[in-house]
Structures are given as structure tokens and as C-alpha cells.
Amino acid sequence: MSPRKQTKKPSNGPLPEGEVALAARSIASMTLSFGLVSVPVKVYTATESKSGVGFNLMHKECGTRLKQQYVCPHDGKVLERADMVKGYEFEKEKYVIFEKSKLEALEASASDTIDIVSFVPTEAIDPIYLDKPYYLAPDKRGGKPYRLLQEAMKASGTCAVARWTWKGKQHMVQVRAGNDGLILQTLLYADEVRSQADIGIEETDIQPTELQLAEQLIEQYRVDSYDAAAYQDEEKERILAEIDKKIAGNNITAAPAVGQPGAQVIDLVEALRASLKKKPAAAEQPTAAPRAARKTARAAAPTPEPAEEAPAPKRRSVRRAATENQPAPARKTGTKR
């Protein structure tokens, strides 16, 4: 019987065949606060990216996985993390340098509170500002105030706007009532969203008959709700099918062993044979005994057996490829100040 693959239970349907659900694990314990009311909650990630098939960069000739390194173009040295600092480019090829300790001092102070600053109509927040979603669940002794807040927001058609400090960064978030509980979703700041008016979309006149035909066409395609499970990433499925074909056909490239610098691989049998052939420096050399000993040693030395052919490995579950332990190249973000 093949081992079952463990996975997180999907919220929108049953588990795929052959998979076992794992209990969700919270990433933080917080307090949702407004007025004199405090609701202890746990925070859970709500999404998991599975849209891409991860590939590694390989050397075409030998099939070895490549590694990334930071090289200083000035002196040609390969740098370690301890030799790096961060710099902000304020003009072309001009930087201000920051040590790690200085940047850490500038980060937002850690807090275990999600502070609600206002309640607004749920539709008042344009979806373009919505960023990463999280689930909130009641923590110990938080069940009743949690449900009270959820039902009150449902009845009033409102959602909460709050401040949340997470991993050294302050976020504005929306807290809204979902079907099964509260949902926290980070919001983009105004300077992170571009204005669509800057695109310059041309204005045109629409005739009533044209509008009527368009509305009739919409009605033909209209459905009552969106079912995410009804759609699949067809490109990903084609790539996975091709991967399975290569594995089934044993079209597999095994990366050659790469020894670590300074490490020495020793063949024990060859080392024993070499030791037997080496003459002692100070001892007398008998005539017949050494030959007999060498024959006995050769007969006793085990002959390496040919390695059995390993079965074709199973394809791992689809996840984005992990990077090497070397630091990933930093992206320049933000605007010049």
C-alpha cells in the first residue's frame, strides 16, 4: 500500500483521494481590541500558492544543480552574509549605507494587539486595496466575544479597519465577518496602488441598442456564485503530466556527487590493499610469510558488489522550488526619496 500524502484540508471541499488532513497551526496569538472590548484570537494563514511548478537551474553538461553567489565586481571576491550591508540608491550609483542594527531600530515596535480604529460599510473598501488574507479564530476564553463581533458586523453590514504590527512592519487591515468566522486581510497603502486614470482610457459613445445586446449576452453567461473548485490550472496540469511521463520512462538525470572542499573520500578496500603493499620501515622482511599474508588478505578482502538499480523516484508535491542557503538577490523596492 502506498503511503498517504499529508496535506492541509481544503476549506472548499473534501480531500483528494489518498491524502490525509493535517491540523492547521496558528502563526500568532493576538488580541483584537476595540473600545473596552478585547477578543483573544489566533492568526492562521488563509492561502497557499500552488499555481507554479518549481524548477531548479541545472548545468546542461553534467546535470548538477547550480548555486547562487554574491560576487563583488570591484575585487572579484565571493561575499558571505557577514560581509554585506544594505544601501539605498538615492541617485545613480550613489548610496546611503545602513547597518542591520540601525534598520532593526527603525522597525515598528512589536505588539500583540490588533487595534480597531473604525467600522465602515463592507463595500466601502475597494477590492484593489485588498492584499494577503488570514483567518482569525478565538483563543482561550474568547469564544463569546468573538461570535458577538462576527454577528454584529454581519447584521450591520460593516467591517473593521485596524492597525496590525507584524514582523517589524505596520499594516492597515480589514477585519470582516466570513461565513465560518472572522477574516483579517492586509490592505495596501494609497501610494502602493496606481491610479487607473493615469492610463488614459478613451471615452466613447454607447448606443442604447448596443447596451441592450451586451446586457443580454451577460445574462446568458451569468451564474449565481463563483465556485473556485470548478477551475483548474491547465498549464500546470500539462507540465505535471510531462514530469510524470519522464519519471515513468526513467528519463532521470542524477546529479553527480560534489565533494565538499577539504573532504577526502576513502575507499576502505583500496586503503587496506595499499597498506599491505607498503613495506615497514624498521622491521625485518621475512621471505615466504609476506607472500602468504598478501594472498590471504586478497582472498579475505570483500569484492564490491554492483549497485542494484534504484527504483524511479516519485514526483514530490508541487511547491515552489526552495533556494539554496546562499542569500537571494535583494529586489529594489519603494520609490526614491
CSV table of C-alpha atoms in Angstrom, one decimal:
chain,number,residue,atom,x,y,z
A,1,MET,CA,0.0,0.0,0.0
A,2,SER,CA,1.5,3.3,-1.0
A,3,PRO,CA,2.0,5.9,1.8
A,4,ARG,CA,-0.6,8.6,2.0
A,5,LYS,CA,0.4,12.1,1.4
A,6,GLN,CA,-0.4,14.5,4.3
A,7,THR,CA,-1.8,17.9,3.3
A,8,LYS,CA,-3.9,20.7,4.7
A,9,LYS,CA,-7.6,20.2,4.5
A,10,PRO,CA,-9.2,22.4,1.8
A,11,SER,CA,-12.0,24.7,3.1
A,12,ASN,CA,-14.0,24.4,-0.1
A,13,GLY,CA,-14.5,20.6,-0.4
A,14,PRO,CA,-13.4,17.1,0.5
A,15,LEU,CA,-9.7,16.0,0.5
A,16,PRO,CA,-8.3,14.5,-2.7
A,17,GLU,CA,-8.1,10.7,-2.7
A,18,GLY,CA,-5.0,9.3,-0.9
A,19,GLU,CA,-4.4,12.5,1.2
A,20,VAL,CA,-4.7,12.9,5.0
A,21,ALA,CA,-5.6,16.2,6.6
A,22,LEU,CA,-3.2,17.9,8.9
A,23,ALA,CA,-4.4,20.2,11.7
A,24,ALA,CA,-3.9,23.9,10.9
A,25,ARG,CA,-1.2,25.6,13.0
A,26,SER,CA,-1.5,29.2,14.1
A,27,ILE,CA,1.2,31.7,13.3
A,28,ALA,CA,0.5,34.1,16.1
A,29,SER,CA,-1.7,34.8,19.2
A,30,MET,CA,-3.1,38.3,19.3
A,31,THR,CA,-5.8,40.4,20.9
A,32,LEU,CA,-8.4,42.1,18.8
A,33,SER,CA,-9.2,45.3,20.6
A,34,PHE,CA,-11.9,48.0,20.2
A,35,GLY,CA,-13.1,50.3,22.9
A,36,LEU,CA,-13.0,48.4,26.2
A,37,VAL,CA,-13.6,45.1,24.5
A,38,SER,CA,-10.7,42.7,23.9
A,39,VAL,CA,-11.0,39.4,21.9
A,40,PRO,CA,-8.1,36.9,22.2
A,41,VAL,CA,-7.6,35.4,18.8
A,42,LYS,CA,-5.2,33.1,16.9
A,43,VAL,CA,-4.0,34.0,13.4
A,44,TYR,CA,-3.8,31.4,10.6
A,45,THR,CA,-2.6,31.8,7.0
A,46,ALA,CA,-5.6,31.6,4.7
A,47,THR,CA,-3.9,31.0,1.3
A,48,GLU,CA,-1.1,28.8,-0.1
A,49,SER,CA,0.4,29.4,-3.5
A,50,LYS,CA,0.3,26.2,-5.7
A,51,SER,CA,0.0,27.8,-9.1
A,52,GLY,CA,3.5,27.2,-10.2
A,53,VAL,CA,5.7,24.1,-10.8
A,54,GLY,CA,9.1,24.8,-9.3
A,55,PHE,CA,12.2,24.1,-11.4
A,56,ASN,CA,15.9,24.4,-10.4
A,57,LEU,CA,18.6,25.7,-12.7
A,58,MET,CA,21.0,22.9,-13.7
A,59,HIS,CA,24.3,22.7,-15.5
A,60,LYS,CA,23.4,21.4,-19.0
A,61,GLU,CA,26.5,19.3,-19.4
A,62,CYS,CA,26.7,17.4,-16.1
A,63,GLY,CA,23.3,17.9,-14.6
A,64,THR,CA,24.5,19.5,-11.4
A,65,ARG,CA,22.2,22.0,-9.6
A,66,LEU,CA,23.6,25.5,-9.7
A,67,LYS,CA,24.2,27.7,-6.7
A,68,GLN,CA,23.9,31.5,-6.4
A,69,GLN,CA,26.8,33.6,-5.0
A,70,TYR,CA,27.3,37.2,-4.4
A,71,VAL,CA,30.4,38.5,-6.1
A,72,CYS,CA,31.8,41.9,-5.7
A,73,PRO,CA,32.6,43.2,-9.2
A,74,HIS,CA,35.2,45.6,-7.8
A,75,ASP,CA,37.6,43.0,-6.4
A,76,GLY,CA,36.1,39.7,-7.6
A,77,LYS,CA,35.5,38.3,-4.2
A,78,VAL,CA,32.7,35.9,-3.2
A,79,LEU,CA,31.0,37.5,-0.2
A,80,GLU,CA,29.3,35.9,2.8
A,81,ARG,CA,26.3,37.4,4.6
A,82,ALA,CA,28.5,38.9,7.4
A,83,ASP,CA,30.3,41.0,4.7
A,84,MET,CA,27.2,42.6,3.4
A,85,VAL,CA,25.3,45.8,4.4
A,86,LYS,CA,22.2,47.4,2.8
A,87,GLY,CA,22.4,50.5,0.7
A,88,TYR,CA,19.6,52.8,-0.6
A,89,GLU,CA,20.3,54.3,-4.1
A,90,PHE,CA,19.1,57.9,-4.0
A,91,GLU,CA,20.9,58.9,-7.2
A,92,LYS,CA,22.5,56.9,-10.0
A,93,GLU,CA,25.4,54.9,-8.4
A,94,LYS,CA,25.1,56.9,-5.1
A,95,TYR,CA,24.0,55.1,-1.9
A,96,VAL,CA,23.4,55.7,1.7
A,97,ILE,CA,24.5,52.7,3.8
A,98,PHE,CA,22.6,51.1,6.7
A,99,GLU,CA,23.8,48.5,9.2
A,100,LYS,CA,21.5,45.8,10.2
A,101,SER,CA,21.2,47.1,13.7
A,102,LYS,CA,20.2,50.5,12.5
A,103,LEU,CA,17.4,49.1,10.3
A,104,GLU,CA,16.1,46.9,13.2
A,105,ALA,CA,15.9,50.0,15.4
A,106,LEU,CA,13.7,51.7,12.8
A,107,GLU,CA,11.2,48.8,12.5
A,108,ALA,CA,7.8,49.1,14.1
A,109,SER,CA,7.7,48.0,17.7
A,110,ALA,CA,6.3,44.6,18.2
A,111,SER,CA,2.8,44.4,19.5
A,112,ASP,CA,0.3,41.6,20.3
A,113,THR,CA,-2.7,43.8,19.7
A,114,ILE,CA,-4.8,44.3,16.5
A,115,ASP,CA,-6.3,47.8,17.2
A,116,ILE,CA,-9.6,48.5,15.5
A,117,VAL,CA,-9.7,52.2,14.6
A,118,SER,CA,-13.1,52.4,12.8
A,119,PHE,CA,-16.0,50.5,11.3
A,120,VAL,CA,-17.1,51.1,7.7
A,121,PRO,CA,-19.6,49.6,5.3
A,122,THR,CA,-18.2,46.4,3.9
A,123,GLU,CA,-18.4,47.6,0.3
A,124,ALA,CA,-16.6,50.9,1.2
A,125,ILE,CA,-13.2,49.3,0.7
A,126,ASP,CA,-12.2,48.9,-2.9
A,127,PRO,CA,-11.1,45.3,-3.6
A,128,ILE,CA,-8.0,46.7,-5.3
A,129,TYR,CA,-6.6,47.6,-1.8
A,130,LEU,CA,-7.0,44.0,-0.5
A,131,ASP,CA,-3.8,42.1,-0.1
A,132,LYS,CA,-3.0,39.0,1.9
A,133,PRO,CA,-5.8,37.3,3.9
A,134,TYR,CA,-5.6,35.5,7.2
A,135,TYR,CA,-8.1,33.6,9.3
A,136,LEU,CA,-8.8,34.6,12.9
A,137,ALA,CA,-10.1,32.0,15.4
A,138,PRO,CA,-11.0,32.6,19.1
A,139,ASP,CA,-8.3,31.8,21.6
A,140,LYS,CA,-8.9,30.7,25.2
A,141,ARG,CA,-12.0,32.4,26.8
A,142,GLY,CA,-12.5,34.3,23.5
A,143,GLY,CA,-15.4,32.3,22.0
A,144,LYS,CA,-18.3,34.5,23.1
A,145,PRO,CA,-16.9,38.0,22.3
A,146,TYR,CA,-15.6,36.5,19.0
A,147,ARG,CA,-19.0,35.4,17.9
A,148,LEU,CA,-20.6,38.6,19.2
A,149,LEU,CA,-18.3,40.7,17.0
A,150,GLN,CA,-18.9,38.4,14.0
A,151,GLU,CA,-22.7,38.5,14.2
A,152,ALA,CA,-22.7,42.3,14.9
A,153,MET,CA,-20.7,43.1,11.8
A,154,LYS,CA,-23.0,40.7,9.7
A,155,ALA,CA,-26.1,42.4,11.0
A,156,SER,CA,-24.8,45.9,10.5
A,157,GLY,CA,-23.2,45.2,7.1
A,158,THR,CA,-19.9,46.6,8.3
A,159,CYS,CA,-16.2,45.6,8.6
A,160,ALA,CA,-13.5,46.9,10.8
A,161,VAL,CA,-10.4,48.9,9.8
A,162,ALA,CA,-7.5,48.2,12.2
A,163,ARG,CA,-3.7,48.5,12.7
A,164,TRP,CA,-1.6,45.4,13.0
A,165,THR,CA,2.2,45.2,13.5
A,166,TRP,CA,3.6,42.0,12.1
A,167,LYS,CA,7.3,41.1,11.5
A,168,GLY,CA,8.5,44.6,12.0
A,169,LYS,CA,6.1,46.3,9.7
A,170,GLN,CA,2.9,48.1,10.4
A,171,HIS,CA,-0.1,47.1,8.4
A,172,MET,CA,-3.6,48.5,7.9
A,173,VAL,CA,-6.0,45.6,7.8
A,174,GLN,CA,-9.7,44.9,7.2
A,175,VAL,CA,-11.5,42.5,9.7
A,176,ARG,CA,-14.7,41.2,8.2
A,177,ALA,CA,-17.2,38.5,9.0
A,178,GLY,CA,-17.0,35.5,6.8
A,179,ASN,CA,-19.4,32.5,6.7
A,180,ASP,CA,-17.3,30.5,9.2
A,181,GLY,CA,-15.6,33.2,11.2
A,182,LEU,CA,-13.6,36.4,11.1
A,183,ILE,CA,-11.2,37.1,8.3
A,184,LEU,CA,-8.3,39.6,8.5
A,185,GLN,CA,-6.9,40.9,5.3
A,186,THR,CA,-4.0,43.3,4.9
A,187,LEU,CA,-4.6,46.5,2.9
A,188,LEU,CA,-2.3,48.2,0.5
A,189,TYR,CA,-1.4,51.8,1.3
A,190,ALA,CA,-2.5,54.6,-1.1
A,191,ASP,CA,1.0,55.0,-2.5
A,192,GLU,CA,1.1,51.3,-3.3
A,193,VAL,CA,-1.8,51.5,-5.8
A,194,ARG,CA,-1.6,53.2,-9.1
A,195,SER,CA,-4.4,55.3,-10.4
A,196,GLN,CA,-6.2,53.9,-13.4
A,197,ALA,CA,-6.9,57.4,-14.6
A,198,ASP,CA,-3.2,57.7,-15.5
A,199,ILE,CA,-3.7,55.1,-18.2
A,200,GLY,CA,-5.7,57.4,-20.4
A,201,ILE,CA,-8.7,55.2,-21.4
A,202,GLU,CA,-10.5,56.7,-24.4
A,203,GLU,CA,-14.1,57.8,-23.9
A,204,THR,CA,-16.6,56.6,-26.5
A,205,ASP,CA,-20.4,56.9,-27.0
A,206,ILE,CA,-22.5,53.8,-26.4
A,207,GLN,CA,-25.9,53.4,-28.2
A,208,PRO,CA,-28.9,52.1,-26.3
A,209,THR,CA,-29.3,49.1,-28.7
A,210,GLU,CA,-25.6,48.2,-28.2
A,211,LEU,CA,-26.0,48.3,-24.4
A,212,GLN,CA,-29.1,46.2,-24.5
A,213,LEU,CA,-27.3,43.5,-26.6
A,214,ALA,CA,-24.4,43.5,-24.2
A,215,GLU,CA,-26.7,43.1,-21.2
A,216,GLN,CA,-28.5,40.1,-22.9
A,217,LEU,CA,-25.1,38.4,-23.5
A,218,ILE,CA,-24.2,38.9,-19.9
A,219,GLU,CA,-27.4,37.3,-18.8
A,220,GLN,CA,-26.6,34.2,-20.9
A,221,TYR,CA,-23.3,33.7,-19.0
A,222,ARG,CA,-24.5,34.7,-15.6
A,223,VAL,CA,-24.3,32.3,-12.6
A,224,ASP,CA,-25.4,32.7,-9.0
A,225,SER,CA,-22.0,32.3,-7.4
A,226,TYR,CA,-18.3,31.7,-8.0
A,227,ASP,CA,-17.0,28.1,-7.4
A,228,ALA,CA,-13.2,28.1,-7.3
A,229,ALA,CA,-13.1,24.3,-7.3
A,230,ALA,CA,-14.7,24.3,-10.8
A,231,TYR,CA,-11.5,25.7,-12.4
A,232,GLN,CA,-8.0,24.1,-12.7
A,233,ASP,CA,-4.7,25.5,-13.8
A,234,GLU,CA,-4.4,23.7,-17.2
A,235,GLU,CA,-0.9,24.8,-17.9
A,236,LYS,CA,0.3,23.3,-14.5
A,237,GLU,CA,-1.5,20.1,-15.3
A,238,ARG,CA,0.2,19.8,-18.6
A,239,ILE,CA,3.6,20.3,-17.1
A,240,LEU,CA,3.0,17.8,-14.3
A,241,ALA,CA,1.8,15.2,-16.8
A,242,GLU,CA,5.1,15.7,-18.7
A,243,ILE,CA,7.1,15.3,-15.5
A,244,ASP,CA,5.2,12.1,-14.7
A,245,LYS,CA,6.0,10.8,-18.2
A,246,LYS,CA,9.7,11.4,-17.8
A,247,ILE,CA,9.8,9.7,-14.4
A,248,ALA,CA,7.8,6.7,-15.6
A,249,GLY,CA,10.2,6.4,-18.6
A,250,ASN,CA,13.2,6.6,-16.3
A,251,ASN,CA,14.3,9.7,-18.1
A,252,ILE,CA,16.0,10.9,-14.9
A,253,THR,CA,19.2,12.9,-14.5
A,254,ALA,CA,21.1,12.0,-11.3
A,255,ALA,CA,23.3,14.9,-10.2
A,256,PRO,CA,27.0,13.8,-9.8
A,257,ALA,CA,28.3,13.8,-6.2
A,258,VAL,CA,30.0,17.1,-5.4
A,259,GLY,CA,32.6,16.8,-2.6
A,260,GLN,CA,32.9,19.5,0.0
A,261,PRO,CA,36.1,21.5,0.0
A,262,GLY,CA,38.7,19.7,2.1
A,263,ALA,CA,36.8,16.4,2.3
A,264,GLN,CA,38.5,13.2,1.2
A,265,VAL,CA,36.6,10.2,0.0
A,266,ILE,CA,38.4,7.0,1.1
A,267,ASP,CA,37.9,3.5,-0.4
A,268,LEU,CA,38.4,1.2,2.6
A,269,VAL,CA,39.3,-1.9,0.5
A,270,GLU,CA,41.9,0.1,-1.6
A,271,ALA,CA,43.3,1.6,1.6
A,272,LEU,CA,43.8,-1.9,3.1
A,273,ARG,CA,45.5,-3.2,0.0
A,274,ALA,CA,47.8,-0.2,-0.2
A,275,SER,CA,48.7,-0.7,3.5
A,276,LEU,CA,49.6,-4.3,2.8
A,277,LYS,CA,51.8,-3.3,-0.1
A,278,LYS,CA,53.7,-0.7,1.9
A,279,LYS,CA,56.9,-2.0,3.4
A,280,PRO,CA,57.5,-1.4,7.2
A,281,ALA,CA,60.5,1.0,7.6
A,282,ALA,CA,62.2,-0.6,10.7
A,283,ALA,CA,61.0,-4.2,10.7
A,284,GLU,CA,62.9,-7.1,9.1
A,285,GLN,CA,61.4,-8.5,6.0
A,286,PRO,CA,60.7,-12.3,6.0
A,287,THR,CA,60.8,-14.2,2.7
A,288,ALA,CA,57.8,-16.5,2.4
A,289,ALA,CA,55.5,-15.2,5.1
A,290,PRO,CA,54.6,-11.9,3.4
A,291,ARG,CA,53.6,-13.5,0.2
A,292,ALA,CA,51.3,-15.9,2.1
A,293,ALA,CA,49.9,-13.0,4.1
A,294,ARG,CA,49.2,-11.0,0.9
A,295,LYS,CA,47.4,-13.9,-0.7
A,296,THR,CA,45.3,-14.4,2.5
A,297,ALA,CA,44.5,-10.7,2.6
A,298,ARG,CA,43.4,-10.6,-1.1
A,299,ALA,CA,41.2,-13.7,-0.5
A,300,ALA,CA,39.6,-12.1,2.6
A,301,ALA,CA,39.1,-8.7,1.1
A,302,PRO,CA,35.5,-8.3,0.0
A,303,THR,CA,34.8,-7.6,-3.6
A,304,PRO,CA,32.5,-4.6,-4.1
A,305,GLU,CA,29.1,-5.8,-5.4
A,306,PRO,CA,27.5,-3.9,-8.2
A,307,ALA,CA,24.8,-1.5,-7.0
A,308,GLU,CA,21.3,-2.5,-7.6
A,309,GLU,CA,19.2,-0.3,-9.9
A,310,ALA,CA,17.2,2.1,-7.7
A,311,PRO,CA,13.5,2.4,-8.5
A,312,ALA,CA,12.4,5.6,-10.2
A,313,PRO,CA,11.7,8.3,-7.5
A,314,LYS,CA,8.2,9.6,-7.1
A,315,ARG,CA,7.5,13.2,-8.0
A,316,ARG,CA,7.3,15.4,-5.0
A,317,SER,CA,4.2,17.5,-4.3
A,318,VAL,CA,4.1,20.8,-6.2
A,319,ARG,CA,5.7,23.6,-4.3
A,320,ARG,CA,7.8,26.5,-5.4
A,321,ALA,CA,11.5,25.5,-5.5
A,322,ALA,CA,13.4,26.3,-2.4
A,323,THR,CA,16.5,28.4,-3.0
A,324,GLU,CA,20.0,27.5,-1.9
A,325,ASN,CA,21.2,28.6,1.5
A,326,GLN,CA,23.0,31.5,-0.1
A,327,PRO,CA,21.1,34.8,0.3
A,328,ALA,CA,18.7,35.6,-2.5
A,329,PRO,CA,19.4,38.7,-4.5
A,330,ALA,CA,17.5,41.6,-3.0
A,331,ARG,CA,14.9,43.5,-5.0
A,332,LYS,CA,14.9,47.2,-5.0
A,333,THR,CA,11.5,48.3,-3.7
A,334,GLY,CA,9.9,51.6,-3.0
A,335,THR,CA,10.4,55.0,-4.6
A,336,LYS,CA,13.4,57.2,-4.4
A,337,ARG,CA,13.3,59.7,-1.7
